[in-house]
Tab-separated table of C-alpha atoms in Angstrom:
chain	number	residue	atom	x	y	z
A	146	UNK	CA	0.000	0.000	0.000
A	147	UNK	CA	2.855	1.998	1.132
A	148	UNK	CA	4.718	1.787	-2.028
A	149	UNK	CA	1.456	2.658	-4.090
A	150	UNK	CA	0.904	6.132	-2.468
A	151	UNK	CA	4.698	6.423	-3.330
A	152	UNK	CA	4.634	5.681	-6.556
A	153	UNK	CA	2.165	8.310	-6.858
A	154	UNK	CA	3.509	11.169	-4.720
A	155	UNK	CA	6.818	10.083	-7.157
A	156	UNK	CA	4.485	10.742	-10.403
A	157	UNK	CA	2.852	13.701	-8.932
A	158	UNK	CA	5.656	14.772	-8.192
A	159	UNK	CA	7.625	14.331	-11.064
A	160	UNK	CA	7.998	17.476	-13.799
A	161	UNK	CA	5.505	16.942	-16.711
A	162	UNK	CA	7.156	16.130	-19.347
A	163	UNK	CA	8.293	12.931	-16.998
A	164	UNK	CA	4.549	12.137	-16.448
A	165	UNK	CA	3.364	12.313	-20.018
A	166	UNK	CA	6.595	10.146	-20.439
A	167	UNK	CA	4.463	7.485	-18.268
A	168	UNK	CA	1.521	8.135	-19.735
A	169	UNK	CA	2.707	7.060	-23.273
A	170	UNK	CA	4.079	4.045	-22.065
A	171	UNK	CA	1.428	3.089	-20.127
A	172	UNK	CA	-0.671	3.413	-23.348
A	173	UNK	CA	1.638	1.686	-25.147
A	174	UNK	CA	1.579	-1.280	-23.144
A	175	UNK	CA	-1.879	-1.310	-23.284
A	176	UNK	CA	-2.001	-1.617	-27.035
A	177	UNK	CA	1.091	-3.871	-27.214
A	178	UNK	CA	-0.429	-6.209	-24.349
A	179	UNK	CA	-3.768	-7.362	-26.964
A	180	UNK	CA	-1.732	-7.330	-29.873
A	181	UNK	CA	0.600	-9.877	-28.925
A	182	UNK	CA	-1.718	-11.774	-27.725
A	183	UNK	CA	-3.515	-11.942	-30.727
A	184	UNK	CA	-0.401	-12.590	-32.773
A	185	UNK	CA	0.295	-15.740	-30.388
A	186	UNK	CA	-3.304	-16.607	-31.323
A	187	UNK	CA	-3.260	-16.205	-35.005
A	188	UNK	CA	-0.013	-17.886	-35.546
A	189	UNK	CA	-1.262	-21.000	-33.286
A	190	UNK	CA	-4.581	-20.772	-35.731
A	191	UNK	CA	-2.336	-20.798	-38.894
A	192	UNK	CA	-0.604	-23.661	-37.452
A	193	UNK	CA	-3.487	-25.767	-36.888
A	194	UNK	CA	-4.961	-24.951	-40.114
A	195	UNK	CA	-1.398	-25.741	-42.168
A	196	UNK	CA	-1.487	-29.039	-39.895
A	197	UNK	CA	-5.456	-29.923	-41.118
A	198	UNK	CA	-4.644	-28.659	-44.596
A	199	UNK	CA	-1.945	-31.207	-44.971
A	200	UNK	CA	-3.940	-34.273	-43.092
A	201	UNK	CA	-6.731	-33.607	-45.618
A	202	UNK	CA	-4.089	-33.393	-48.981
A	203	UNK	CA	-2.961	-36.434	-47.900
A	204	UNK	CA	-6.132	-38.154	-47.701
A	205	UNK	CA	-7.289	-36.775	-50.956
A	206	UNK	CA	-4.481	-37.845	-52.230
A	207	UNK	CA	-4.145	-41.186	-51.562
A	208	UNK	CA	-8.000	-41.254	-52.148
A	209	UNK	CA	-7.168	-39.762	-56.179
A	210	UNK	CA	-4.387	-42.011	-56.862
A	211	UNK	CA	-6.964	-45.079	-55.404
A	212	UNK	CA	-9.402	-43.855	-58.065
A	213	UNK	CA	-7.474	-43.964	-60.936
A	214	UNK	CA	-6.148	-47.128	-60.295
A	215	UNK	CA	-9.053	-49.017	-59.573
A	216	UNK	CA	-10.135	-48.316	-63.068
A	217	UNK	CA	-12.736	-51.308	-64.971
A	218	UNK	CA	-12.015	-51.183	-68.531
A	219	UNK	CA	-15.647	-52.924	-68.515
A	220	UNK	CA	-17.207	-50.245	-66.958
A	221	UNK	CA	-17.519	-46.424	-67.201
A	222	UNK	CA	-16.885	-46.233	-63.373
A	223	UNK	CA	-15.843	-49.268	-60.887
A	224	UNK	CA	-17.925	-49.985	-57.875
A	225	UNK	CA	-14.731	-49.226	-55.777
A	226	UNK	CA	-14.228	-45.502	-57.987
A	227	UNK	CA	-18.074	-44.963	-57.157
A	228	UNK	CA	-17.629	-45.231	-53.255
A	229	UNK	CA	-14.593	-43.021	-53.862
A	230	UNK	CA	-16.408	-40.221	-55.584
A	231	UNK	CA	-19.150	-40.168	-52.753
A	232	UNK	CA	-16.503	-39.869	-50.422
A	233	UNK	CA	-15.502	-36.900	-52.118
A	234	UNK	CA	-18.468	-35.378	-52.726
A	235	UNK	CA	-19.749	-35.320	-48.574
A	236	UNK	CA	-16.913	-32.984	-48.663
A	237	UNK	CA	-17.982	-30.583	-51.254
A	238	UNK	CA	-20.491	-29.079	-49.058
A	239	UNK	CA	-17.317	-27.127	-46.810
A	240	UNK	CA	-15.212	-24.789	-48.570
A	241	UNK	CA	-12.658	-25.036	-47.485
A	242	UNK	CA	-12.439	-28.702	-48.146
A	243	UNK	CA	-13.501	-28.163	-51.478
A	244	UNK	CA	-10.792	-25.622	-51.700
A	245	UNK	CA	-8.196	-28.150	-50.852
A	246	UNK	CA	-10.025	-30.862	-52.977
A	247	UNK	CA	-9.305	-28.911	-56.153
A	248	UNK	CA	-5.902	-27.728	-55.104
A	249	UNK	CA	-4.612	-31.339	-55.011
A	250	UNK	CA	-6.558	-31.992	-58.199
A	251	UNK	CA	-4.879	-29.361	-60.351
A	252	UNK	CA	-1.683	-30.424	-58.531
A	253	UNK	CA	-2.426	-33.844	-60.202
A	254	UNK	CA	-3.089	-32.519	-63.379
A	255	UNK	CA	-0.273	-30.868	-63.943
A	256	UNK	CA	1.627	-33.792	-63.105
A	257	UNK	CA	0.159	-36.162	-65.415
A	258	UNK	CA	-1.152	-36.240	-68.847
A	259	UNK	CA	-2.807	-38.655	-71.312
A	260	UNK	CA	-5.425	-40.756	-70.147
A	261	UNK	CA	-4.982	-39.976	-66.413
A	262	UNK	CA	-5.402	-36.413	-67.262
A	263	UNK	CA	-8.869	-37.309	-68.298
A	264	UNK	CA	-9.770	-39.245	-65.742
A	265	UNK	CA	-8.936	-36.314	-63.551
A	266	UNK	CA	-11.176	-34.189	-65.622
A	267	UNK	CA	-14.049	-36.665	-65.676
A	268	UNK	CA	-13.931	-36.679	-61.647
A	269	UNK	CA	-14.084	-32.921	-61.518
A	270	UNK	CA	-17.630	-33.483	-63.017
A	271	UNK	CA	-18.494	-36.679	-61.690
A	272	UNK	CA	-18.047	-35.203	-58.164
A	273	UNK	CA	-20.039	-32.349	-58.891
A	274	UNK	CA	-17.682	-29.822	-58.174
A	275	UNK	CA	-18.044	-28.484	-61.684
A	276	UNK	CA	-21.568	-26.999	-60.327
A	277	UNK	CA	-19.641	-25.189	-57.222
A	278	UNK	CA	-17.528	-23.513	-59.823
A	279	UNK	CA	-20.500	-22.386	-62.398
A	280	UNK	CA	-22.435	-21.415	-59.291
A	281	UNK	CA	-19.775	-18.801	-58.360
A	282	UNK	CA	-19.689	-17.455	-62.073
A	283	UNK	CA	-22.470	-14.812	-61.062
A	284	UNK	CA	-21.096	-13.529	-57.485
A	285	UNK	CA	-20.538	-10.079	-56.769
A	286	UNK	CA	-16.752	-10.065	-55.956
A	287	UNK	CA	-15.041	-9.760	-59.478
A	288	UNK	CA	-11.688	-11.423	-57.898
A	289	UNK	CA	-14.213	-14.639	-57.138
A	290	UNK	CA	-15.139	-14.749	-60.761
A	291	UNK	CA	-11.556	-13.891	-62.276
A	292	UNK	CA	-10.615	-16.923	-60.023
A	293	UNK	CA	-13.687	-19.485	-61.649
A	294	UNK	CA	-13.274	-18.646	-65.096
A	295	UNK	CA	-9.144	-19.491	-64.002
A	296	UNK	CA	-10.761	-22.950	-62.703
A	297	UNK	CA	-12.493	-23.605	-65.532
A	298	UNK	CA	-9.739	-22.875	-68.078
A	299	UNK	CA	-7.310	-25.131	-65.716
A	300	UNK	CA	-9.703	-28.095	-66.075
A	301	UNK	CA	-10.632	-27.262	-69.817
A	302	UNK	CA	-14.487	-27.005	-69.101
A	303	UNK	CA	-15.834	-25.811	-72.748
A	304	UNK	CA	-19.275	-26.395	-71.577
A	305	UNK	CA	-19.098	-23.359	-69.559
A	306	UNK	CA	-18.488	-21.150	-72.880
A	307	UNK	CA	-21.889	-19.093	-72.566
A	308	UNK	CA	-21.402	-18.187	-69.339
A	309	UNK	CA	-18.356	-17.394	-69.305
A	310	UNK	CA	-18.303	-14.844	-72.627
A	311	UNK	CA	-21.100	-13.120	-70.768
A	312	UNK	CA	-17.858	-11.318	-68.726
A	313	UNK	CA	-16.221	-9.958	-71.978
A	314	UNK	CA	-16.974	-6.463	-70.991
A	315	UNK	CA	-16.867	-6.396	-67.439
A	316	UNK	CA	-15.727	-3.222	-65.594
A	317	UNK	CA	-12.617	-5.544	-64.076
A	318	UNK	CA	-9.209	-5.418	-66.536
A	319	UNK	CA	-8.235	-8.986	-64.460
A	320	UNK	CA	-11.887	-10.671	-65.269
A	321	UNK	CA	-11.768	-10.148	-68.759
A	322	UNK	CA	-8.001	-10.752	-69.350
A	323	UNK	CA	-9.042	-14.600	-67.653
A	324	UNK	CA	-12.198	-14.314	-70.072
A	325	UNK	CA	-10.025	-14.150	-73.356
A	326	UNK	CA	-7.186	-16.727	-71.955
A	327	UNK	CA	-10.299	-19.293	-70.977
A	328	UNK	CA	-11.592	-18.780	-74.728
A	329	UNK	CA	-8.004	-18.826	-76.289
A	330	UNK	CA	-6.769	-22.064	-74.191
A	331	UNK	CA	-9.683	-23.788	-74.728
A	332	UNK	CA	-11.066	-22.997	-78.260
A	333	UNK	CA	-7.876	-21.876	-79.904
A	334	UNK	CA	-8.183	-19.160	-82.749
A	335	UNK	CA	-11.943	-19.562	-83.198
A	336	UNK	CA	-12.439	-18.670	-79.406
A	337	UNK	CA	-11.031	-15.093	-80.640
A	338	UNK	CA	-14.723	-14.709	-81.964
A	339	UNK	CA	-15.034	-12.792	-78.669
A	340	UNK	CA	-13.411	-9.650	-80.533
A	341	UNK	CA	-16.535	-9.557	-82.794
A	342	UNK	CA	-18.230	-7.988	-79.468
A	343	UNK	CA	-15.454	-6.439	-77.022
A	344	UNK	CA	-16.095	-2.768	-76.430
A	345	UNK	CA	-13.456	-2.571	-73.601
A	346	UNK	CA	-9.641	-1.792	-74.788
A	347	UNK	CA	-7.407	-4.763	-75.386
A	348	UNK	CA	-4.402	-4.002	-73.320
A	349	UNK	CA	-0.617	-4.246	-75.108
A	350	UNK	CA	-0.234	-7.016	-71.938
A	351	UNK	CA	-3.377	-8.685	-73.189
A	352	UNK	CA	-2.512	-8.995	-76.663
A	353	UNK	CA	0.999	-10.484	-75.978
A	354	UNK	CA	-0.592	-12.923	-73.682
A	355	UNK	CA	-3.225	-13.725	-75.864
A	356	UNK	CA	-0.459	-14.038	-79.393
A	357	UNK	CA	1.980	-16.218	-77.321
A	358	UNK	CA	-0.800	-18.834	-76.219
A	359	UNK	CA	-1.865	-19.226	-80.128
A	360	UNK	CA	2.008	-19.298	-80.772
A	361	UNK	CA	1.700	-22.959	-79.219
A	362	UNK	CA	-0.802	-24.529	-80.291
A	363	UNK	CA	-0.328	-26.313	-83.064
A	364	UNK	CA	-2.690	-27.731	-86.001
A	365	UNK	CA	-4.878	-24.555	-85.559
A	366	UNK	CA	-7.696	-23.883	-88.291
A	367	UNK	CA	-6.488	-19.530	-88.591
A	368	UNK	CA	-9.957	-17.877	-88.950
A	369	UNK	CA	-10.507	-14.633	-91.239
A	370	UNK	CA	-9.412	-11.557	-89.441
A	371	UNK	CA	-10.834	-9.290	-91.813
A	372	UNK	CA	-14.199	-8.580	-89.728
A	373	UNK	CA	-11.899	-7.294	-87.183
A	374	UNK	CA	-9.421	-5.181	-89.048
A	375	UNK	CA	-13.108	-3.432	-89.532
A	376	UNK	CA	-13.646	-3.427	-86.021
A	377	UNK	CA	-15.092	-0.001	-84.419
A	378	UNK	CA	-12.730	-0.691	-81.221
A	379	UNK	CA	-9.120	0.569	-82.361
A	380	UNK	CA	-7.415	-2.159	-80.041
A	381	UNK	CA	-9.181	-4.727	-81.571
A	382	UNK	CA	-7.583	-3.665	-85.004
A	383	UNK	CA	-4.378	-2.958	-83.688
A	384	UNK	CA	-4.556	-6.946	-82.474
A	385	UNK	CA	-5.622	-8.344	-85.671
A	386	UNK	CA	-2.725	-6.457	-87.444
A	387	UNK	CA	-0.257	-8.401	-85.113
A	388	UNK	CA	-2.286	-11.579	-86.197
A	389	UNK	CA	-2.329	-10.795	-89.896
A	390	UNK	CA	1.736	-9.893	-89.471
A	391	UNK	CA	2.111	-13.072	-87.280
A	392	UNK	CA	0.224	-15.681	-89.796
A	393	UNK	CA	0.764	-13.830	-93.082
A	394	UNK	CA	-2.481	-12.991	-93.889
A	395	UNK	CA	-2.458	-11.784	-97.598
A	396	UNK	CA	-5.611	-12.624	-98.513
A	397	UNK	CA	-6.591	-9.542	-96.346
A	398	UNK	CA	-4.832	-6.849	-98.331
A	399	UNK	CA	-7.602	-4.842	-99.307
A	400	UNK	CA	-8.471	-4.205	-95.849
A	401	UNK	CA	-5.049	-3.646	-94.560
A	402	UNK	CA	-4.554	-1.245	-97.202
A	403	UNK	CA	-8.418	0.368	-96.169
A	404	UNK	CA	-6.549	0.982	-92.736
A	405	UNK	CA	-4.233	3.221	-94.520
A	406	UNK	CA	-6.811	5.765	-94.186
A	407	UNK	CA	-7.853	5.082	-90.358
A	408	UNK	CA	-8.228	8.224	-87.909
A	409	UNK	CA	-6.279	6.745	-85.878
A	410	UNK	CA	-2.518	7.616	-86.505
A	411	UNK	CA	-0.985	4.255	-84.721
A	412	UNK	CA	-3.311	2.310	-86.981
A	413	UNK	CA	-1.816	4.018	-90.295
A	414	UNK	CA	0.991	3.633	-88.901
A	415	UNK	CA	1.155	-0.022	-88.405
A	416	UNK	CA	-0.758	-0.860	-91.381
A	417	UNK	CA	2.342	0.588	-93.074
A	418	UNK	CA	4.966	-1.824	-91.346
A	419	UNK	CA	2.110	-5.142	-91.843
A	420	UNK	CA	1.998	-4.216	-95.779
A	421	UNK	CA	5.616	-3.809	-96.338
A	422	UNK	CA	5.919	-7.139	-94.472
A	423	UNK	CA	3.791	-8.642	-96.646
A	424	UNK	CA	5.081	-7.192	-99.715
A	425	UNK	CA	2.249	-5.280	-101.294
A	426	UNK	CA	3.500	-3.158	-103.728
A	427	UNK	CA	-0.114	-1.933	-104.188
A	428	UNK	CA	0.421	-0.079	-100.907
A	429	UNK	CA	3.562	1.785	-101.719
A	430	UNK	CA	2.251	3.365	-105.004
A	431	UNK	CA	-0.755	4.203	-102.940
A	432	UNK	CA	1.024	6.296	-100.086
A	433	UNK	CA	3.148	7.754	-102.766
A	434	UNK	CA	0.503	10.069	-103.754
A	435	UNK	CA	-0.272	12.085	-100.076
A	436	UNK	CA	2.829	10.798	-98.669
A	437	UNK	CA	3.763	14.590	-97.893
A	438	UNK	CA	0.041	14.607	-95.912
A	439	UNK	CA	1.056	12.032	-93.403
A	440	UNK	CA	2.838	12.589	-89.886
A	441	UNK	CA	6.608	11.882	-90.005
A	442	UNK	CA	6.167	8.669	-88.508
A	443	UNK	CA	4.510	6.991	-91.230
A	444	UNK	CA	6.369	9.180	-93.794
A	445	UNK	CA	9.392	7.005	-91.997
A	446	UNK	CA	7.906	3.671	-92.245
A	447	UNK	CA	6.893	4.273	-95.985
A	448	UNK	CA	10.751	4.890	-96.820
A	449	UNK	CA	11.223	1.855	-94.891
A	450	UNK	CA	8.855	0.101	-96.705
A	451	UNK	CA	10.539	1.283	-100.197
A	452	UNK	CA	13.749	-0.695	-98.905
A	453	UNK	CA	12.051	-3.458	-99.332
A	454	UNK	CA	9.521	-3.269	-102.558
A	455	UNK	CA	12.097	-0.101	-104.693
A	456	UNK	CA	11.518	-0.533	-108.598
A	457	UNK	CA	13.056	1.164	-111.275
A	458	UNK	CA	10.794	3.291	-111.629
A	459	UNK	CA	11.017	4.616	-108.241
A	460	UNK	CA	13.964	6.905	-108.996
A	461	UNK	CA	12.589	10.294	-109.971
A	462	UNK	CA	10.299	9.754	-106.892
A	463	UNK	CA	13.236	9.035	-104.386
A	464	UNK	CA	15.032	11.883	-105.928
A	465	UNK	CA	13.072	14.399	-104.192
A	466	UNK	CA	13.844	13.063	-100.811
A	467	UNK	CA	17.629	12.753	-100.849
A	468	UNK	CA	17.936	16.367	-99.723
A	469	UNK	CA	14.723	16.017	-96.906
A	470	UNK	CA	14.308	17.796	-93.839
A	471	UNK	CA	13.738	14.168	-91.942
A	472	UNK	CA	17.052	12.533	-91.701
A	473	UNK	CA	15.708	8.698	-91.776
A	474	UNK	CA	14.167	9.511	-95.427
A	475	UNK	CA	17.215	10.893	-96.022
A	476	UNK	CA	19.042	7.636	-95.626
A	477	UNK	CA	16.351	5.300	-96.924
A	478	UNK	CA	15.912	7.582	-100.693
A	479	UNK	CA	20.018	7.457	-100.806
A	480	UNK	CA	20.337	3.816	-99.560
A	481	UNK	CA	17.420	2.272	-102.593
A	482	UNK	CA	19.115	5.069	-105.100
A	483	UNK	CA	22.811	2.961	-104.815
A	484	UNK	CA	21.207	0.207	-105.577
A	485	UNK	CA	19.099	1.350	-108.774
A	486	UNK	CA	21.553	3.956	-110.217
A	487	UNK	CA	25.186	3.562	-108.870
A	488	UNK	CA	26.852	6.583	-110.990
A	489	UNK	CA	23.856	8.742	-110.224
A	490	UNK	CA	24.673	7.919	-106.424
A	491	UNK	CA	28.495	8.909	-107.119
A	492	UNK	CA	27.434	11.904	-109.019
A	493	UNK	CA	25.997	13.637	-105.874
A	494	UNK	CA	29.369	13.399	-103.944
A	495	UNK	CA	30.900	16.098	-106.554
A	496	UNK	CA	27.885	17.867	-107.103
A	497	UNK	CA	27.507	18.600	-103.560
A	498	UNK	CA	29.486	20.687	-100.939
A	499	UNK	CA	27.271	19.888	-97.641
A	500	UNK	CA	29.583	18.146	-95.027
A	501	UNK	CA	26.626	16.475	-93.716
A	502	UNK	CA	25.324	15.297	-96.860
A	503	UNK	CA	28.569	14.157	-98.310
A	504	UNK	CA	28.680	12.324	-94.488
A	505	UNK	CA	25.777	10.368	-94.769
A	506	UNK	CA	26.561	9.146	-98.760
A	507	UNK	CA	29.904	7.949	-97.606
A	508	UNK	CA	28.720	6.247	-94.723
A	509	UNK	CA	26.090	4.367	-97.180
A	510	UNK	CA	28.792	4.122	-99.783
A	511	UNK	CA	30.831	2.418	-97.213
A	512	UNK	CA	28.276	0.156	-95.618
């Protein structure tokens, strides 16, 4: 008792800045005190869970590998793989069994292939979790349905196609990216009929994702793009000129060369580099009318594209660019003149007395 009424004639006592000094601490232990406590509690919780989250991928486990081996080839499904599947499905009502359920599965499946791949498949409908996962297709959390549609292309579910296209323009960038990699995986080029109705951009992410999973497959049937080089959404033409660069499609010319003409700069401007690598001379003798018109960039890229499809005839033209303000034009009209008219090219090294100029033809001259 003694020492409490002197600890408090001590704080009483004591200069302020000393007691507010106390004070802080005190409060601080009193938030410390709870929080520690519930640390100790949360990491004994995650403990237990890891430690029931391993018992049960171990049974499922050894419960999987019982199934596939106790195969009948007489029979769709063995009187031992039937009492397995019930099994299975009493769990299906807890999530977080069901959670763990499919975890080992896609383990499984990406461990395997052939024949025991579809037997994995088959089990994801037989047990009925296949109607968990459509179920969740229509909640409100967008990270729940970027997560399904994920499910669905992991077990290559092409029955859930209609409602799964239904999220091609939601408001969520991550939903609709897992949208067009679900159609791609599973349905290969023809499941790129989803551009025929995207309104939402198709990010530059998206569109390298969505080239390098057609990149390998193999044995793909390549669909006509030219509906989409049409396409009122500007990244949806942008994509199909990748795809017409990617799988050389000539037989779309007319439209590429329609694009030349687009409001959209980038468009003319790749339409440009997609024509030259396909060749079209059409093109070229095209832009060579209003080439002065266009923005440097594709004045650039039509040079660039002369490299590649020059003529003969092409000299007077280039011969009013050797002297341009635009120094890559410069170098592309004196580069294609070497090669059609060699003494011309020599010519202009005594004719003119620009350092710069005479810089540039050596440098070509010498390369």
């Amino acid at each position: 008792m003694n020492t409490n009424y002197y600890l408090l004639d001590y704080f009483n006592g004591s200069p302020l800045i000393i007691q507010v000094a106390w004070m802080i601490s005190g409060l601080f232990i009193l938030i410390l005190l709870p929080l520690i406590l519930y640390l100790k509690y949360l990491r004994s919780h995650l403990r237990k869970k890891e430690r029931i989250t391993a018992e049960y991928e171990s049974k499922y486990e050894t419960l999987l590998i019982r199934y596939l081996y106790s195969g009948d080839e007489e029979q769709e499904i063995s009187p031992e793989q039937q009492v397995i599947i019930d099994e299975l499905k009493d769990s299906l009502t807890d999530l977080f069994k069901r959670k763990i359920l499919i975890a080992v599965l896609l383990k499984l499946k990406n461990e395997v292939s052939g024949e025991i791949d579809e037997s994995i498949q088959k089990l994801y409908f037989q047990t009925g979790l296949i109607n968990y996962t459509l179920s969740q297709l229509k909640h409100k959390k967008w990270y729940i349905i970027a997560k399904v549609i994920r499910e669905l292309k992991q077990f290559k579910v092409k029955e859930a196609h209609d409602e799964v296209i239904v999220h091609i323009n939601h408001p969520r960038r991550e939903v609709r990216k897992e949208m067009q990699l679900y159609m791609v995986n599973l349905f290969y080029f023809e499941g790129l009929n989803f551009l025929d109705i995207l309104e939402t951009q198709l990010s530059e992410w998206d569109q390298i994702q969505l080239l390098e999973v057609l990149q390998r497959l193999e044995n793909q049937n390549i669909s006509n793009i030219k509906s989409w080089l049409g396409s009122p959404n500007d990244s949806v033409v942008i994509f199909s000129l990748k795809l017409a660069k990617t799988y050389n499609q000539f037989e779309a010319k007319e439209e590429l060369i329609y694009l030349l003409y687009h409001i959209n700069k980038k468009i003319r401007l790749e339409s440009i580099q997609v024509l030259s690598y396909l060749n079209a001379s059409e093109a070229k003798e095209i832009l060579k009318i209003n080439i002065e018109q266009r923005s440097p960039e594709e004045q650039i890229a039509f040079f660039k594209m002369m490299e590649n499809l020059y003529e003969t005839s092409d000299e007077l033209f280039l011969m009013q660019y050797i002297h341009y303000t635009i120094f890559e034009i410069k170098v592309s009209s004196l580069k294609i003149l070497k090669i059609l008219n060699t003494e011309k090219f020599n010519l202009l090294k005594l004719e003119s007395s620009d350092p710069q100029f005479l810089k540039i033809v050596n440098f070509i001259e010498n390369n």
